[in-house]
Short mmCIF file of N, CA and C in Angstrom, two decimals:
data_model
loop_
_atom_site.label_atom_id
_atom_site.label_comp_id
_atom_site.label_asym_id
_atom_site.label_seq_id
_atom_site.Cartn_x
_atom_site.Cartn_y
_atom_site.Cartn_z
N MET H 1 -7.70 37.15 -18.49
CA MET H 1 -8.28 35.73 -19.01
C MET H 1 -9.57 35.53 -19.24
N SER H 2 -9.52 34.59 -20.00
CA SER H 2 -11.13 34.55 -20.20
C SER H 2 -11.79 33.97 -19.32
N ARG H 3 -12.98 33.78 -18.83
CA ARG H 3 -14.01 33.18 -18.11
C ARG H 3 -14.10 31.70 -18.71
N LYS H 4 -13.58 31.37 -19.89
CA LYS H 4 -13.66 29.83 -20.33
C LYS H 4 -12.48 29.22 -19.51
N TRP H 5 -11.36 29.54 -19.58
CA TRP H 5 -10.48 29.19 -18.51
C TRP H 5 -10.32 29.20 -17.56
N ILE H 6 -10.49 30.27 -17.11
CA ILE H 6 -10.88 30.17 -15.16
C ILE H 6 -11.79 28.66 -14.74
N THR H 7 -13.07 29.14 -15.72
CA THR H 7 -13.93 27.75 -15.48
C THR H 7 -12.92 26.18 -15.36
N THR H 8 -12.78 26.64 -16.60
CA THR H 8 -11.71 25.21 -17.09
C THR H 8 -10.59 24.89 -16.07
N GLY H 9 -9.95 25.24 -15.46
CA GLY H 9 -9.03 25.36 -14.99
C GLY H 9 -9.65 24.97 -13.23
N MET H 10 -10.70 25.67 -13.44
CA MET H 10 -11.36 25.06 -11.67
C MET H 10 -11.74 23.83 -11.95
N ALA H 11 -12.46 23.35 -12.76
CA ALA H 11 -12.80 22.12 -13.17
C ALA H 11 -12.15 21.11 -12.85
N LEU H 12 -10.56 21.50 -13.81
CA LEU H 12 -9.53 20.37 -13.32
C LEU H 12 -8.95 20.37 -11.97
N VAL H 13 -8.78 21.57 -11.36
CA VAL H 13 -8.26 21.15 -10.21
C VAL H 13 -9.71 20.61 -9.02
N VAL H 14 -10.69 20.69 -9.20
CA VAL H 14 -11.21 20.12 -8.59
C VAL H 14 -11.81 18.67 -9.16
N GLY H 15 -11.55 18.28 -10.19
CA GLY H 15 -11.40 16.54 -11.12
C GLY H 15 -10.00 16.29 -10.16
N LEU H 16 -8.87 16.89 -10.16
CA LEU H 16 -7.69 16.31 -9.78
C LEU H 16 -8.00 15.96 -8.17
N CYS H 17 -8.63 16.81 -7.00
CA CYS H 17 -8.69 16.68 -5.96
C CYS H 17 -9.62 15.17 -5.57
N ALA H 18 -11.17 15.26 -6.30
CA ALA H 18 -11.39 14.28 -6.22
C ALA H 18 -11.00 13.26 -6.42
N THR H 19 -9.97 13.23 -7.59
CA THR H 19 -9.33 11.79 -7.84
C THR H 19 -8.30 11.51 -7.11
N PHE H 20 -7.79 12.43 -6.37
CA PHE H 20 -6.04 11.87 -5.06
C PHE H 20 -7.43 11.58 -4.19
N GLY H 21 -8.04 12.21 -3.77
CA GLY H 21 -9.20 11.79 -2.57
C GLY H 21 -9.53 10.07 -2.78
N ALA H 22 -10.18 9.85 -3.60
CA ALA H 22 -10.75 8.52 -3.89
C ALA H 22 -9.68 7.69 -4.34
N SER H 23 -8.09 7.51 -4.58
CA SER H 23 -7.36 6.80 -4.45
C SER H 23 -6.56 6.94 -3.15
N ALA H 24 -6.46 7.45 -2.21
CA ALA H 24 -6.72 7.47 -1.03
C ALA H 24 -7.17 6.36 0.23
N GLN H 25 -8.21 6.08 -0.52
CA GLN H 25 -8.78 5.39 0.13
C GLN H 25 -8.52 4.30 0.42
N VAL H 26 -8.91 3.14 1.70
CA VAL H 26 -8.46 1.63 2.11
C VAL H 26 -9.17 0.85 1.57
N LYS H 27 -9.08 -0.08 0.63
CA LYS H 27 -10.18 -1.15 0.23
C LYS H 27 -10.57 -1.72 1.15
N PRO H 28 -11.88 -2.43 1.12
CA PRO H 28 -12.59 -2.98 2.28
C PRO H 28 -11.61 -3.94 2.38
N GLU H 29 -11.06 -4.87 1.69
CA GLU H 29 -10.37 -6.33 1.87
C GLU H 29 -9.21 -6.12 2.62
N THR H 30 -8.39 -4.98 3.03
CA THR H 30 -7.46 -4.66 3.71
C THR H 30 -7.89 -4.32 4.94
N ILE H 31 -8.90 -3.66 4.87
CA ILE H 31 -9.55 -3.46 6.11
C ILE H 31 -10.17 -4.89 7.09
N VAL H 32 -10.59 -5.78 6.27
CA VAL H 32 -10.85 -7.26 6.86
C VAL H 32 -9.65 -8.20 7.58
N LYS H 33 -8.18 -7.84 6.14
CA LYS H 33 -7.02 -8.68 6.88
C LYS H 33 -6.24 -8.23 7.96
N TRP H 34 -6.36 -6.76 8.21
CA TRP H 34 -6.04 -5.94 9.40
C TRP H 34 -6.76 -6.84 10.72
N ARG H 35 -8.14 -6.58 10.57
CA ARG H 35 -8.88 -7.07 11.80
C ARG H 35 -8.61 -8.80 11.85
N GLN H 36 -8.44 -9.50 10.92
CA GLN H 36 -8.36 -10.69 10.76
C GLN H 36 -6.71 -10.90 11.78
N SER H 37 -5.86 -10.52 11.29
CA SER H 37 -4.54 -10.23 11.43
C SER H 37 -4.47 -9.56 12.78
N ALA H 38 -5.19 -8.84 13.78
CA ALA H 38 -5.06 -8.60 14.91
C ALA H 38 -5.64 -9.36 16.01
N MET H 39 -6.74 -9.97 15.42
CA MET H 39 -7.92 -11.07 16.11
C MET H 39 -6.69 -12.38 16.24
N ALA H 40 -6.28 -12.64 14.95
CA ALA H 40 -5.44 -13.83 15.32
C ALA H 40 -4.01 -13.28 16.23
N LEU H 41 -3.62 -12.71 16.36
CA LEU H 41 -2.52 -12.29 17.48
C LEU H 41 -3.16 -12.15 18.65
N GLN H 42 -4.57 -11.77 19.25
CA GLN H 42 -5.01 -11.78 20.15
C GLN H 42 -5.33 -13.03 20.82
N GLY H 43 -5.70 -14.14 19.63
CA GLY H 43 -5.95 -15.37 20.18
C GLY H 43 -4.39 -16.01 20.39
N LYS H 44 -3.25 -15.68 19.84
CA LYS H 44 -1.82 -16.23 20.10
C LYS H 44 -1.55 -15.76 21.61
N TYR H 45 -1.88 -14.55 21.74
CA TYR H 45 -1.29 -13.78 23.13
C TYR H 45 -1.91 -14.87 23.99
N PHE H 46 -3.16 -14.64 24.29
CA PHE H 46 -4.53 -15.13 25.15
C PHE H 46 -4.20 -16.88 25.25
N TYR H 47 -4.58 -17.52 24.11
CA TYR H 47 -4.37 -19.21 24.34
C TYR H 47 -3.05 -19.72 24.32
N ALA H 48 -2.31 -19.23 24.36
CA ALA H 48 -0.52 -19.33 23.95
C ALA H 48 0.17 -19.39 25.67
N TYR H 49 -0.61 -18.82 26.45
CA TYR H 49 0.20 -18.06 27.65
C TYR H 49 -1.25 -17.59 28.90
N LEU H 50 -1.77 -16.98 28.49
CA LEU H 50 -2.48 -16.43 29.64
C LEU H 50 -3.36 -17.59 29.77
N ARG H 51 -4.24 -18.20 28.99
CA ARG H 51 -4.93 -19.14 29.28
C ARG H 51 -4.64 -20.50 30.34
N PRO H 52 -3.44 -20.68 29.89
CA PRO H 52 -2.59 -22.22 30.54
C PRO H 52 -2.48 -21.50 31.44
N VAL H 53 -1.65 -20.38 31.87
CA VAL H 53 -1.42 -19.96 33.22
C VAL H 53 -2.85 -20.04 34.09
N ALA H 54 -3.87 -19.26 33.81
CA ALA H 54 -4.94 -19.43 34.59
C ALA H 54 -5.50 -20.77 34.59
N GLN H 55 -5.31 -21.51 33.93
CA GLN H 55 -5.79 -22.86 34.00
C GLN H 55 -4.93 -23.69 35.18
N GLY H 56 -3.96 -23.18 35.56
CA GLY H 56 -2.80 -24.03 36.30
C GLY H 56 -1.70 -24.71 35.49
N LYS H 57 -1.90 -24.84 34.31
CA LYS H 57 -1.22 -25.34 33.15
C LYS H 57 0.17 -25.10 32.96
N MET H 58 0.49 -24.33 33.35
CA MET H 58 1.63 -23.50 32.75
C MET H 58 2.10 -22.65 34.48
N PRO H 59 3.68 -22.63 34.79
CA PRO H 59 3.65 -21.50 35.74
C PRO H 59 3.22 -20.44 35.72
N TYR H 60 3.46 -19.85 36.85
CA TYR H 60 2.68 -18.25 36.73
C TYR H 60 4.03 -17.35 36.65
N ASP H 61 4.46 -16.24 35.75
CA ASP H 61 5.33 -14.96 35.75
C ASP H 61 4.59 -13.95 35.82
N ALA H 62 4.59 -13.22 36.48
CA ALA H 62 4.48 -11.98 36.68
C ALA H 62 4.77 -11.02 35.47
N ASN H 63 5.92 -11.35 35.49
CA ASN H 63 6.50 -10.50 33.83
C ASN H 63 6.01 -10.48 32.90
N LEU H 64 5.63 -11.81 32.27
CA LEU H 64 5.27 -12.70 31.23
C LEU H 64 4.13 -12.37 30.89
N VAL H 65 3.29 -12.19 32.00
CA VAL H 65 1.52 -11.83 32.43
C VAL H 65 1.39 -10.83 31.69
N ALA H 66 2.09 -9.44 32.40
CA ALA H 66 2.39 -8.36 31.89
C ALA H 66 2.40 -8.14 30.70
N ARG H 67 3.32 -8.56 30.30
CA ARG H 67 3.67 -8.40 28.70
C ARG H 67 2.65 -8.61 27.70
N ASN H 68 2.20 -9.71 28.05
CA ASN H 68 1.04 -10.52 27.25
C ASN H 68 -0.28 -9.77 27.54
N VAL H 69 -0.50 -9.09 28.84
CA VAL H 69 -1.87 -8.31 28.87
C VAL H 69 -1.83 -6.98 28.13
N GLY H 70 -0.54 -6.49 28.22
CA GLY H 70 -0.23 -5.46 27.48
C GLY H 70 -0.43 -5.19 25.71
N TYR H 71 0.15 -6.65 25.30
CA TYR H 71 -0.19 -6.86 23.87
C TYR H 71 -1.89 -7.08 23.75
N LEU H 72 -2.32 -7.81 24.08
CA LEU H 72 -3.84 -7.79 24.37
C LEU H 72 -4.36 -6.54 24.40
N ASP H 73 -4.01 -5.70 25.43
CA ASP H 73 -4.79 -4.02 25.33
C ASP H 73 -4.47 -3.37 24.02
N ALA H 74 -3.35 -3.50 23.30
CA ALA H 74 -3.12 -2.88 22.12
C ALA H 74 -4.03 -3.58 21.05
N LEU H 75 -3.59 -4.93 21.21
CA LEU H 75 -4.42 -5.73 19.90
C LEU H 75 -6.03 -5.48 20.07
N ALA H 76 -6.38 -5.17 20.93
CA ALA H 76 -8.21 -5.13 21.51
C ALA H 76 -8.77 -4.10 20.93
N LYS H 77 -7.38 -2.97 20.50
CA LYS H 77 -7.96 -1.78 20.07
C LYS H 77 -7.94 -1.65 18.32
N MET H 78 -7.08 -2.58 17.63
CA MET H 78 -6.52 -2.13 16.43
C MET H 78 -7.88 -2.47 15.47
N PRO H 79 -8.26 -3.74 15.52
CA PRO H 79 -9.08 -3.87 14.63
C PRO H 79 -10.40 -2.96 14.16
N TRP H 80 -11.06 -2.42 15.44
CA TRP H 80 -11.83 -1.45 15.02
C TRP H 80 -10.92 -0.03 14.16
N THR H 81 -9.78 0.38 14.92
CA THR H 81 -9.67 1.61 14.28
C THR H 81 -9.39 1.79 12.96
N ALA H 82 -9.17 0.61 12.05
CA ALA H 82 -9.09 0.77 10.56
C ALA H 82 -10.42 1.24 9.75
N SER H 83 -11.52 1.03 10.71
CA SER H 83 -12.79 1.21 10.35
C SER H 83 -13.60 2.27 10.82
N SER H 84 -12.85 2.97 11.96
CA SER H 84 -13.39 3.98 12.86
C SER H 84 -13.47 5.55 11.73
N PRO H 85 -14.76 6.44 12.27
CA PRO H 85 -15.06 7.38 11.05
C PRO H 85 -14.14 8.37 11.38
N ALA H 86 -13.34 8.54 12.07
CA ALA H 86 -11.95 9.57 12.96
C ALA H 86 -10.98 9.32 12.10
N ARG H 87 -10.82 8.15 11.51
CA ARG H 87 -9.48 7.77 10.61
C ARG H 87 -9.72 8.22 9.29
N LYS H 88 -9.12 9.07 8.85
CA LYS H 88 -8.82 9.85 7.54
C LYS H 88 -7.64 9.26 6.71
N THR H 89 -8.09 8.64 6.16
CA THR H 89 -7.00 8.19 5.11
C THR H 89 -6.97 8.92 3.42
#
């Protein structure tokens, strides 16, 4: 094989790799929507049940409190995982 074909083939492979890498990037608008959705759910689980229970406006149920706190624990991590440097898409 001639050098011209090897060089052309290598350039093609590098170009394809760069193209696939760029297409795998998540758009910033999508990350913003993920954060907004996670934060909206945080508000739902806190303001709909935990806050009224803490204020004495709703009866206390240990199972419901534990469930909502578990949801909040998971949701508290979600808005930041999408833009984390450790996340490779």
